[in-house]
Amino acid sequence: MASGSEDTFWTQDPEVAASTDVELLKRAWRNEKASPEILRFEEPLVERVREQIELLEQTVEELRAEGKDELMISLYQMDLDRTLYLLRSYLRIRLQKIEKYTIHISKTDLWGRLSSQEQAFAQRCIIIMKEHLEQSVLGKLPDGYKDVLKQSLASEDDDMVPEPPLDTFVFCKSRGDLGPFQLDDSVYYMIVHRCKNDYRLVQKHMEDGSWALVMLLIP
Amino acid sequence: MYGRKGSQLVRELASGEAGQLTSFNNDLFDQVVRECNEHKLQLTSLFEKIKHDGLDIERTRNADHFGAVIHHLSLIRNKRCLMSYMYNRAEMIRSLRWKAGRVLPVEIQGKMTHSEEEYFKKHSAALESYMSAMDIDLTVDMVPPKDPYIQVRVIDDIGEVLLGDQVISLVRNSVHSLKRSDAEPLISQGLMEEFLG
């Protein structure tokens, strides 16, 4: 295991001590980016961040009106831009996942992870996609093969629904010492440690927030 | 050979440049659809023959039955190829909305079918309704900001534009220092470019 100097390096890691809303947003954003499936929508967090962005915008306006120091104004502006970027990117990534796996999300309990506006968007996506496919392909096919979700009348389940790949590799980092634990037949020791794992195995820990995804590695 | 045209269609998709929409191959598409309908005819006639011979449809396992199974399997394979062709093109079209904005350049429009153009418009509308429900524009700020202001050089003559609270005259080849979020939509439309150096 690591020597003393590495331990102190990790405990000083700001990730572990994340407490401000921007830090929390950054973590949510990073998790969303690395995860193959859509995660729970952080509604209260997004609300708070938007309020803070508004506050920052007002502050910048006031400073400009008072003709204050250009450097200070541009620092506030940078902060504002960066937070806005995080928020936009977070919402964008979710939207792109929804666009890609709409039907799958609507049929499983992943639906509950969407905000109400996202659900409205997803409903429209499904309708639009079905219309498009029916018009260009399915309408021309023979009877018994016209369904958009089943290959044919002979299929028992909806076998034409694309699903997100849950067996991609991810890197994860735990927030604090979890002690020894088991993950699919191997025993791991995690002390604010980074390890590589199949996403499915990590899924459960993602839900309760004890882990954060760091990077996605595609095999 | 059954399924050959279907796989040709899919291979065409796979061999194109990633993310680039190719011209819609109407001929091949129609051929595959026609094949599907032929399979169905053959299938139906084989089932009729089984019934005509007085055998039980559910349980008979003779040459006719297996012939019908082959037609059925080829049919669903063709269906999968067709669906995958349309579906992947739809995915590329969606990504165009993020990359190129609301209005598509004419060359790309020429490669889409009428149904695909409709799909693009409706999808664009759905996105816009989401953005207005959330009261935030998601098509700007596509890269992390390094600087709140960015130097741009104007490529096409745009004329007078209201940016922020100033009216700026965007004449060809002029260089301006603009706020990043103002400049981005114009850059993605190709009317301006970032001025480096």
Tab-separated table of C-alpha atoms in Angstrom:
chain	number	residue	atom	x	y	z
A	1	MET	CA	0.000	0.000	0.000
A	2	ALA	CA	1.115	3.577	-0.501
A	3	SER	CA	3.517	5.258	1.820
A	4	GLY	CA	2.688	8.182	4.090
A	5	SER	CA	3.378	10.897	1.520
A	6	GLU	CA	0.842	9.524	-0.949
A	7	ASP	CA	-1.806	9.295	1.767
A	8	THR	CA	-1.491	12.951	2.659
A	9	PHE	CA	-1.636	13.851	-1.027
A	10	TRP	CA	-4.981	12.087	-1.362
A	11	THR	CA	-6.482	13.565	1.771
A	12	GLN	CA	-5.666	16.999	0.440
A	13	ASP	CA	-7.469	16.108	-2.783
A	14	PRO	CA	-10.238	18.699	-3.161
A	15	GLU	CA	-12.473	16.061	-4.819
A	16	VAL	CA	-12.874	14.271	-1.523
A	17	ALA	CA	-13.868	17.420	0.321
A	18	ALA	CA	-16.295	18.695	-2.376
A	19	SER	CA	-18.967	20.737	-0.742
A	20	THR	CA	-19.798	23.806	-2.831
A	21	ASP	CA	-22.591	23.531	-5.360
A	22	VAL	CA	-20.213	24.077	-8.248
A	23	GLU	CA	-18.054	21.196	-7.031
A	24	LEU	CA	-21.149	19.033	-6.736
A	25	LEU	CA	-22.222	20.014	-10.227
A	26	LYS	CA	-18.774	19.187	-11.522
A	27	ARG	CA	-18.981	15.748	-9.960
A	28	ALA	CA	-22.491	15.140	-11.347
A	29	TRP	CA	-21.260	16.290	-14.766
A	30	ARG	CA	-18.231	14.013	-14.674
A	31	ASN	CA	-20.320	11.021	-13.616
A	32	GLU	CA	-22.828	11.670	-16.350
A	33	LYS	CA	-20.059	11.964	-18.923
A	34	ALA	CA	-18.422	8.691	-17.966
A	35	SER	CA	-21.522	6.588	-17.412
A	36	PRO	CA	-23.059	4.665	-20.329
A	37	GLU	CA	-26.589	4.943	-18.936
A	38	ILE	CA	-28.458	7.996	-17.779
A	39	LEU	CA	-28.211	8.847	-14.072
A	40	ARG	CA	-30.662	10.503	-11.705
A	41	PHE	CA	-31.467	14.137	-12.489
A	42	GLU	CA	-30.045	16.364	-9.757
A	43	GLU	CA	-33.023	18.703	-9.618
A	44	PRO	CA	-32.311	20.622	-6.394
A	45	LEU	CA	-28.644	21.015	-7.334
A	46	VAL	CA	-29.500	22.432	-10.762
A	47	GLU	CA	-31.979	24.855	-9.161
A	48	ARG	CA	-29.389	26.145	-6.725
A	49	VAL	CA	-26.738	26.508	-9.421
A	50	ARG	CA	-29.131	28.532	-11.572
A	51	GLU	CA	-29.819	30.886	-8.686
A	52	GLN	CA	-26.102	31.317	-8.158
A	53	ILE	CA	-25.570	32.006	-11.844
A	54	GLU	CA	-28.246	34.716	-11.733
A	55	LEU	CA	-26.608	36.236	-8.691
A	56	LEU	CA	-23.228	36.235	-10.413
A	57	GLU	CA	-24.724	37.856	-13.512
A	58	GLN	CA	-26.210	40.631	-11.392
A	59	THR	CA	-22.908	41.137	-9.610
A	60	VAL	CA	-21.045	41.465	-12.910
A	61	GLU	CA	-23.617	43.980	-14.175
A	62	GLU	CA	-23.268	46.063	-11.042
A	63	LEU	CA	-19.487	46.008	-11.201
A	64	ARG	CA	-19.597	47.079	-14.842
A	65	ALA	CA	-21.979	49.922	-14.074
A	66	GLU	CA	-19.740	51.118	-11.269
A	67	GLY	CA	-16.825	51.094	-13.665
A	68	LYS	CA	-14.748	48.889	-11.418
A	69	ASP	CA	-11.436	47.252	-12.148
A	70	GLU	CA	-11.481	45.412	-15.522
A	71	LEU	CA	-9.466	42.497	-14.158
A	72	MET	CA	-11.925	41.846	-11.368
A	73	ILE	CA	-14.868	42.000	-13.740
A	74	SER	CA	-13.246	39.542	-16.114
A	75	LEU	CA	-12.502	37.170	-13.239
A	76	TYR	CA	-16.137	37.150	-12.210
A	77	GLN	CA	-17.095	36.758	-15.857
A	78	MET	CA	-14.756	33.752	-16.190
A	79	ASP	CA	-16.295	32.157	-13.134
A	80	LEU	CA	-19.748	32.767	-14.560
A	81	ASP	CA	-18.820	31.358	-17.960
A	82	ARG	CA	-17.295	28.256	-16.463
A	83	THR	CA	-20.301	27.515	-14.279
A	84	LEU	CA	-22.635	28.112	-17.204
A	85	TYR	CA	-20.565	25.754	-19.329
A	86	LEU	CA	-20.813	23.026	-16.677
A	87	LEU	CA	-24.560	23.414	-16.442
A	88	ARG	CA	-25.065	23.450	-20.199
A	89	SER	CA	-22.772	20.480	-20.734
A	90	TYR	CA	-24.526	18.498	-17.997
A	91	LEU	CA	-27.942	19.077	-19.566
A	92	ARG	CA	-26.584	18.461	-23.065
A	93	ILE	CA	-25.000	15.106	-22.199
A	94	ARG	CA	-28.258	13.933	-20.644
A	95	LEU	CA	-30.231	15.089	-23.643
A	96	GLN	CA	-27.930	13.248	-26.036
A	97	LYS	CA	-28.279	10.052	-24.026
A	98	ILE	CA	-32.043	10.465	-24.088
A	99	GLU	CA	-31.999	11.023	-27.856
A	100	LYS	CA	-30.000	7.857	-28.332
A	101	TYR	CA	-31.842	5.448	-26.029
A	102	THR	CA	-35.333	6.965	-25.864
A	103	ILE	CA	-37.325	3.789	-26.261
A	104	HIS	CA	-35.212	1.829	-23.824
A	105	ILE	CA	-35.500	4.555	-21.193
A	106	SER	CA	-39.246	4.794	-21.628
A	107	LYS	CA	-39.682	1.071	-21.018
A	108	THR	CA	-37.553	0.688	-17.888
A	109	ASP	CA	-37.337	2.416	-14.549
A	110	LEU	CA	-34.708	4.737	-16.010
A	111	TRP	CA	-37.734	6.888	-16.872
A	112	GLY	CA	-37.883	7.961	-13.250
A	113	ARG	CA	-34.419	9.469	-13.538
A	114	LEU	CA	-35.547	12.135	-15.993
A	115	SER	CA	-36.799	15.594	-15.093
A	116	SER	CA	-40.323	16.453	-16.194
A	117	GLN	CA	-39.078	18.587	-19.106
A	118	GLU	CA	-36.800	15.752	-20.213
A	119	GLN	CA	-39.734	13.362	-20.085
A	120	ALA	CA	-41.770	15.660	-22.321
A	121	PHE	CA	-38.829	15.841	-24.727
A	122	ALA	CA	-38.427	12.061	-24.682
A	123	GLN	CA	-42.133	11.544	-25.462
A	124	ARG	CA	-41.805	13.753	-28.501
A	125	CYS	CA	-38.633	11.971	-29.612
A	126	ILE	CA	-40.379	8.615	-29.527
A	127	ILE	CA	-43.314	9.894	-31.576
A	128	ILE	CA	-41.076	11.585	-34.121
A	129	MET	CA	-38.846	8.549	-34.531
A	130	LYS	CA	-41.780	6.145	-34.910
A	131	GLU	CA	-43.412	8.360	-37.521
A	132	HIS	CA	-40.176	8.646	-39.438
A	133	LEU	CA	-39.479	4.909	-39.442
A	134	GLU	CA	-43.063	4.028	-40.306
A	135	GLN	CA	-43.125	6.438	-43.167
A	136	SER	CA	-39.821	5.449	-44.717
A	137	VAL	CA	-39.453	1.743	-43.967
A	138	LEU	CA	-42.242	-0.015	-42.156
A	139	GLY	CA	-45.076	1.195	-44.323
A	140	LYS	CA	-43.443	-0.503	-47.300
A	141	LEU	CA	-42.875	-3.849	-45.613
A	142	PRO	CA	-45.351	-6.755	-45.809
A	143	ASP	CA	-48.008	-7.338	-43.152
A	144	GLY	CA	-46.875	-8.998	-39.980
A	145	TYR	CA	-43.521	-7.272	-40.165
A	146	LYS	CA	-44.596	-3.688	-39.716
A	147	ASP	CA	-44.036	-3.264	-36.029
A	148	VAL	CA	-41.338	-0.846	-34.956
A	149	LEU	CA	-40.369	-2.637	-31.750
A	150	LYS	CA	-40.783	-6.282	-32.727
A	151	GLN	CA	-39.042	-7.945	-35.596
A	152	SER	CA	-42.238	-9.732	-36.591
A	153	LEU	CA	-45.501	-10.994	-35.126
A	154	ALA	CA	-43.648	-14.118	-34.170
A	155	SER	CA	-41.423	-12.266	-31.705
A	156	GLU	CA	-42.438	-12.547	-28.080
A	157	ASP	CA	-40.677	-9.478	-26.746
A	158	ASP	CA	-39.782	-6.144	-28.202
A	159	ASP	CA	-36.530	-7.246	-29.726
A	160	MET	CA	-35.585	-4.170	-31.696
A	161	VAL	CA	-34.840	-1.753	-28.903
A	162	PRO	CA	-31.240	-0.478	-28.686
A	163	GLU	CA	-29.809	-0.512	-25.187
A	164	PRO	CA	-26.839	1.315	-23.668
A	165	PRO	CA	-23.750	-0.922	-23.371
A	166	LEU	CA	-23.375	-1.680	-19.677
A	167	ASP	CA	-20.204	-3.667	-19.956
A	168	THR	CA	-17.893	-0.843	-20.909
A	169	PHE	CA	-14.991	-0.229	-18.591
A	170	VAL	CA	-14.953	2.682	-16.191
A	171	PHE	CA	-12.490	4.071	-13.725
A	172	CYS	CA	-13.862	4.800	-10.313
A	173	LYS	CA	-12.724	6.545	-7.237
A	174	SER	CA	-14.261	6.240	-3.828
A	175	ARG	CA	-14.869	9.154	-1.520
A	176	GLY	CA	-13.219	7.965	1.600
A	177	ASP	CA	-12.081	4.677	2.960
A	178	LEU	CA	-14.536	1.864	2.277
A	179	GLY	CA	-12.446	-0.854	3.786
A	180	PRO	CA	-12.294	-4.227	2.063
A	181	PHE	CA	-15.324	-5.061	-0.077
A	182	GLN	CA	-16.317	-7.550	-2.695
A	183	LEU	CA	-16.962	-6.869	-6.325
A	184	ASP	CA	-17.734	-9.951	-8.355
A	185	ASP	CA	-15.478	-12.595	-6.853
A	186	SER	CA	-12.481	-10.396	-6.161
A	187	VAL	CA	-11.863	-8.559	-2.964
A	188	TYR	CA	-10.745	-4.974	-3.276
A	189	TYR	CA	-9.305	-2.580	-0.811
A	190	MET	CA	-10.183	0.994	-1.588
A	191	ILE	CA	-8.653	3.891	0.225
A	192	VAL	CA	-9.468	6.821	-2.030
A	193	HIS	CA	-8.097	4.655	-4.736
A	194	ARG	CA	-8.629	4.530	-8.453
A	195	CYS	CA	-9.470	1.211	-10.034
A	196	LYS	CA	-10.805	-0.073	-13.297
A	197	ASN	CA	-14.055	-2.008	-13.453
A	198	ASP	CA	-16.903	-3.198	-15.555
A	199	TYR	CA	-19.606	-0.538	-15.314
A	200	ARG	CA	-22.340	-3.013	-14.363
A	201	LEU	CA	-20.509	-3.977	-11.212
A	202	VAL	CA	-20.126	-0.367	-10.276
A	203	GLN	CA	-23.726	0.582	-10.962
A	204	LYS	CA	-24.978	-0.192	-7.484
A	205	HIS	CA	-22.376	1.998	-5.836
A	206	MET	CA	-23.092	4.829	-8.230
A	207	GLU	CA	-26.687	4.922	-7.034
A	208	ASP	CA	-25.912	5.545	-3.389
A	209	GLY	CA	-23.297	8.116	-4.265
A	210	SER	CA	-20.435	6.522	-2.437
A	211	TRP	CA	-18.376	6.387	-5.605
A	212	ALA	CA	-17.730	8.801	-8.377
A	213	LEU	CA	-16.772	7.838	-11.905
A	214	VAL	CA	-13.583	9.347	-13.133
A	215	MET	CA	-13.006	8.280	-16.692
A	216	LEU	CA	-14.488	5.969	-19.233
A	217	LEU	CA	-12.202	3.546	-20.941
A	218	ILE	CA	-13.639	1.849	-23.989
A	219	PRO	CA	-12.077	-1.570	-24.622
B	1	MET	CA	-28.349	-14.964	-52.369
B	2	TYR	CA	-30.799	-13.870	-49.706
B	3	GLY	CA	-29.736	-10.959	-47.571
B	4	ARG	CA	-26.878	-9.886	-49.786
B	5	LYS	CA	-28.466	-6.595	-50.809
B	6	GLY	CA	-29.414	-5.874	-47.209
B	7	SER	CA	-25.876	-6.347	-46.027
B	8	GLN	CA	-24.649	-4.190	-48.917
B	9	LEU	CA	-26.817	-1.390	-47.637
B	10	VAL	CA	-25.423	-1.690	-44.151
B	11	ARG	CA	-21.867	-1.953	-45.405
B	12	GLU	CA	-22.352	1.274	-47.308
B	13	LEU	CA	-23.226	2.929	-44.031
B	14	ALA	CA	-20.233	1.439	-42.259
B	15	SER	CA	-17.742	2.315	-44.987
B	16	GLY	CA	-18.705	5.991	-45.093
B	17	GLU	CA	-16.730	8.528	-43.087
B	18	ALA	CA	-17.837	8.530	-39.471
B	19	GLY	CA	-20.505	11.120	-38.894
B	20	GLN	CA	-20.788	12.106	-42.550
B	21	LEU	CA	-24.155	11.705	-44.170
B	22	THR	CA	-23.974	10.045	-47.585
B	23	SER	CA	-26.551	10.316	-50.324
B	24	PHE	CA	-29.607	8.219	-49.655
B	25	ASN	CA	-29.314	5.121	-51.786
B	26	ASN	CA	-32.862	4.991	-53.103
B	27	ASP	CA	-32.259	2.185	-55.596
B	28	LEU	CA	-30.703	-0.266	-53.191
B	29	PHE	CA	-33.248	0.589	-50.532
B	30	ASP	CA	-36.156	-0.096	-52.872
B	31	GLN	CA	-34.559	-3.349	-54.028
B	32	VAL	CA	-34.312	-4.596	-50.457
B	33	VAL	CA	-37.937	-3.651	-49.790
B	34	ARG	CA	-38.999	-5.494	-52.931
B	35	GLU	CA	-37.035	-8.551	-51.776
B	36	CYS	CA	-38.934	-8.421	-48.475
B	37	ASN	CA	-42.255	-8.448	-50.226
B	38	GLU	CA	-41.185	-11.348	-52.435
B	39	HIS	CA	-40.132	-13.321	-49.383
B	40	LYS	CA	-43.540	-12.701	-47.895
B	41	LEU	CA	-45.262	-13.972	-51.035
B	42	GLN	CA	-43.142	-17.122	-51.051
B	43	LEU	CA	-43.748	-17.602	-47.362
B	44	THR	CA	-47.484	-17.277	-47.720
B	45	SER	CA	-47.627	-19.635	-50.686
B	46	LEU	CA	-45.640	-22.287	-48.811
B	47	PHE	CA	-48.000	-22.035	-45.844
B	48	GLU	CA	-50.941	-22.336	-48.221
B	49	LYS	CA	-49.362	-25.472	-49.660
B	50	ILE	CA	-49.032	-27.004	-46.192
B	51	LYS	CA	-52.679	-26.255	-45.479
B	52	HIS	CA	-53.675	-27.552	-48.884
B	53	ASP	CA	-51.854	-30.823	-48.176
B	54	GLY	CA	-54.055	-31.120	-45.137
B	55	LEU	CA	-51.212	-30.908	-42.632
B	56	ASP	CA	-51.167	-29.078	-39.310
B	57	ILE	CA	-49.482	-25.703	-39.713
B	58	GLU	CA	-48.310	-25.468	-36.126
B	59	ARG	CA	-46.644	-28.833	-36.000
B	60	THR	CA	-45.564	-29.850	-39.487
B	61	ARG	CA	-41.820	-29.974	-40.029
B	62	ASN	CA	-41.377	-30.807	-43.677
B	63	ALA	CA	-39.419	-29.201	-46.508
B	64	ASP	CA	-42.120	-26.589	-47.063
B	65	HIS	CA	-42.048	-25.566	-43.438
B	66	PHE	CA	-38.297	-25.093	-43.440
B	67	GLY	CA	-38.487	-23.243	-46.735
B	68	ALA	CA	-40.954	-20.883	-45.105
B	69	VAL	CA	-38.678	-20.466	-42.093
B	70	ILE	CA	-35.806	-19.466	-44.366
B	71	HIS	CA	-37.980	-16.861	-46.074
B	72	HIS	CA	-39.072	-15.573	-42.698
B	73	LEU	CA	-35.537	-15.296	-41.371
B	74	SER	CA	-34.323	-13.558	-44.527
B	75	LEU	CA	-37.221	-11.169	-44.248
B	76	ILE	CA	-36.466	-10.157	-40.695
B	77	ARG	CA	-32.794	-9.851	-41.527
B	78	ASN	CA	-33.640	-7.488	-44.364
B	79	LYS	CA	-35.956	-5.608	-42.033
B	80	ARG	CA	-33.135	-5.217	-39.524
B	81	CYS	CA	-30.775	-3.965	-42.235
B	82	LEU	CA	-33.312	-1.421	-43.458
B	83	MET	CA	-34.139	-0.241	-39.956
B	84	SER	CA	-30.494	0.016	-39.055
B	85	TYR	CA	-29.811	2.052	-42.205
B	86	MET	CA	-32.606	4.514	-41.411
B	87	TYR	CA	-31.849	4.590	-37.702
B	88	ASN	CA	-28.147	5.315	-38.093
B	89	ARG	CA	-28.851	8.023	-40.644
B	90	ALA	CA	-31.346	9.520	-38.208
B	91	GLU	CA	-28.607	9.529	-35.569
B	92	MET	CA	-26.264	11.408	-37.903
B	93	ILE	CA	-29.023	13.870	-38.698
B	94	ARG	CA	-29.594	14.507	-34.996
B	95	SER	CA	-25.909	15.178	-34.458
B	96	LEU	CA	-26.022	17.656	-37.352
B	97	ARG	CA	-28.492	19.691	-35.342
B	98	TRP	CA	-25.907	20.056	-32.593
B	99	LYS	CA	-23.031	20.721	-34.953
B	100	ALA	CA	-24.496	22.837	-37.699
B	101	GLY	CA	-27.512	24.480	-36.076
B	102	ARG	CA	-31.043	24.928	-37.253
B	103	VAL	CA	-30.462	25.533	-40.899
B	104	LEU	CA	-28.666	22.824	-42.831
B	105	PRO	CA	-26.344	23.651	-45.714
B	106	VAL	CA	-27.811	22.874	-49.120
B	107	GLU	CA	-25.365	20.048	-49.984
B	108	ILE	CA	-26.464	18.107	-46.927
B	109	GLN	CA	-30.150	18.684	-47.609
B	110	GLY	CA	-29.659	17.172	-51.030
B	111	LYS	CA	-28.528	13.917	-49.454
B	112	MET	CA	-31.613	13.499	-47.287
B	113	THR	CA	-34.978	12.104	-48.228
B	114	HIS	CA	-38.134	14.110	-47.697
B	115	SER	CA	-38.977	12.052	-44.625
B	116	GLU	CA	-35.521	12.731	-43.164
B	117	GLU	CA	-35.937	16.462	-43.681
B	118	GLU	CA	-39.267	16.290	-41.855
B	119	TYR	CA	-37.595	14.325	-39.082
B	120	PHE	CA	-34.883	16.937	-38.752
B	121	LYS	CA	-37.414	19.778	-38.503
B	122	LYS	CA	-39.560	18.025	-35.929
B	123	HIS	CA	-36.583	17.010	-33.854
B	124	SER	CA	-35.237	20.542	-33.969
B	125	ALA	CA	-38.615	21.792	-32.763
B	126	ALA	CA	-38.650	19.298	-29.876
B	127	LEU	CA	-35.186	20.452	-28.824
B	128	GLU	CA	-36.168	24.084	-28.969
B	129	SER	CA	-39.260	23.478	-26.906
B	130	TYR	CA	-37.112	21.744	-24.264
B	131	MET	CA	-34.646	24.619	-24.245
B	132	SER	CA	-37.360	27.177	-23.798
B	133	ALA	CA	-39.000	25.093	-21.047
B	134	MET	CA	-35.665	25.062	-19.231
B	135	ASP	CA	-34.967	28.650	-20.208
B	136	ILE	CA	-31.421	27.935	-21.291
B	137	ASP	CA	-29.747	27.761	-24.693
B	138	LEU	CA	-27.831	24.514	-25.020
B	139	THR	CA	-26.385	25.036	-28.464
B	140	VAL	CA	-23.774	27.564	-27.383
B	141	ASP	CA	-20.752	26.918	-25.213
B	142	MET	CA	-19.817	23.625	-26.851
B	143	VAL	CA	-16.223	23.775	-25.646
B	144	PRO	CA	-14.994	24.749	-22.199
B	145	PRO	CA	-14.310	28.481	-22.132
B	146	LYS	CA	-10.731	29.682	-21.807
B	147	ASP	CA	-11.438	33.341	-22.163
B	148	PRO	CA	-14.671	35.287	-21.850
B	149	TYR	CA	-13.786	37.206	-24.990
B	150	ILE	CA	-12.671	35.832	-28.285
B	151	GLN	CA	-11.111	37.443	-31.324
B	152	VAL	CA	-12.992	36.768	-34.511
B	153	ARG	CA	-12.471	37.564	-38.153
B	154	VAL	CA	-15.544	38.021	-40.293
B	155	ILE	CA	-15.662	35.831	-43.404
B	156	ASP	CA	-18.920	36.883	-45.017
B	157	ASP	CA	-20.439	40.302	-45.048
B	158	ILE	CA	-23.086	40.237	-42.345
B	159	GLY	CA	-23.777	43.932	-41.894
B	160	GLU	CA	-25.031	45.518	-38.698
B	161	VAL	CA	-25.716	43.111	-35.845
B	162	LEU	CA	-27.041	43.774	-32.375
B	163	LEU	CA	-24.731	42.031	-29.892
B	164	GLY	CA	-25.365	42.553	-26.206
B	165	ASP	CA	-26.305	46.191	-26.109
B	166	GLN	CA	-24.109	47.444	-28.937
B	167	VAL	CA	-24.656	47.515	-32.641
B	168	ILE	CA	-21.557	46.225	-34.398
B	169	SER	CA	-20.932	46.484	-38.087
B	170	LEU	CA	-19.611	43.126	-39.302
B	171	VAL	CA	-17.815	43.876	-42.521
B	172	ARG	CA	-15.872	41.195	-44.378
B	173	ASN	CA	-12.334	40.630	-43.083
B	174	SER	CA	-12.771	42.876	-40.070
B	175	VAL	CA	-11.513	41.676	-36.711
B	176	HIS	CA	-13.567	42.073	-33.551
B	177	SER	CA	-13.307	41.117	-29.922
B	178	LEU	CA	-16.656	39.617	-28.984
B	179	LYS	CA	-18.189	37.806	-26.066
B	180	ARG	CA	-17.836	34.068	-26.563
B	181	SER	CA	-21.541	33.264	-26.375
B	182	ASP	CA	-22.356	35.938	-28.960
B	183	ALA	CA	-19.724	34.758	-31.413
B	184	GLU	CA	-20.389	31.019	-31.194
B	185	PRO	CA	-23.572	30.749	-33.263
B	186	LEU	CA	-22.034	32.860	-36.014
B	187	ILE	CA	-18.868	30.758	-36.011
B	188	SER	CA	-20.822	27.489	-36.250
B	189	GLN	CA	-22.719	28.861	-39.234
B	190	GLY	CA	-19.404	29.552	-40.923
B	191	LEU	CA	-19.864	33.313	-41.117
B	192	MET	CA	-16.913	34.035	-38.859
B	193	GLU	CA	-13.783	32.312	-37.703
B	194	GLU	CA	-11.566	32.552	-34.679
B	195	PHE	CA	-8.686	34.899	-35.257
B	196	LEU	CA	-5.446	33.451	-33.932
B	197	GLY	CA	-2.409	35.642	-34.198
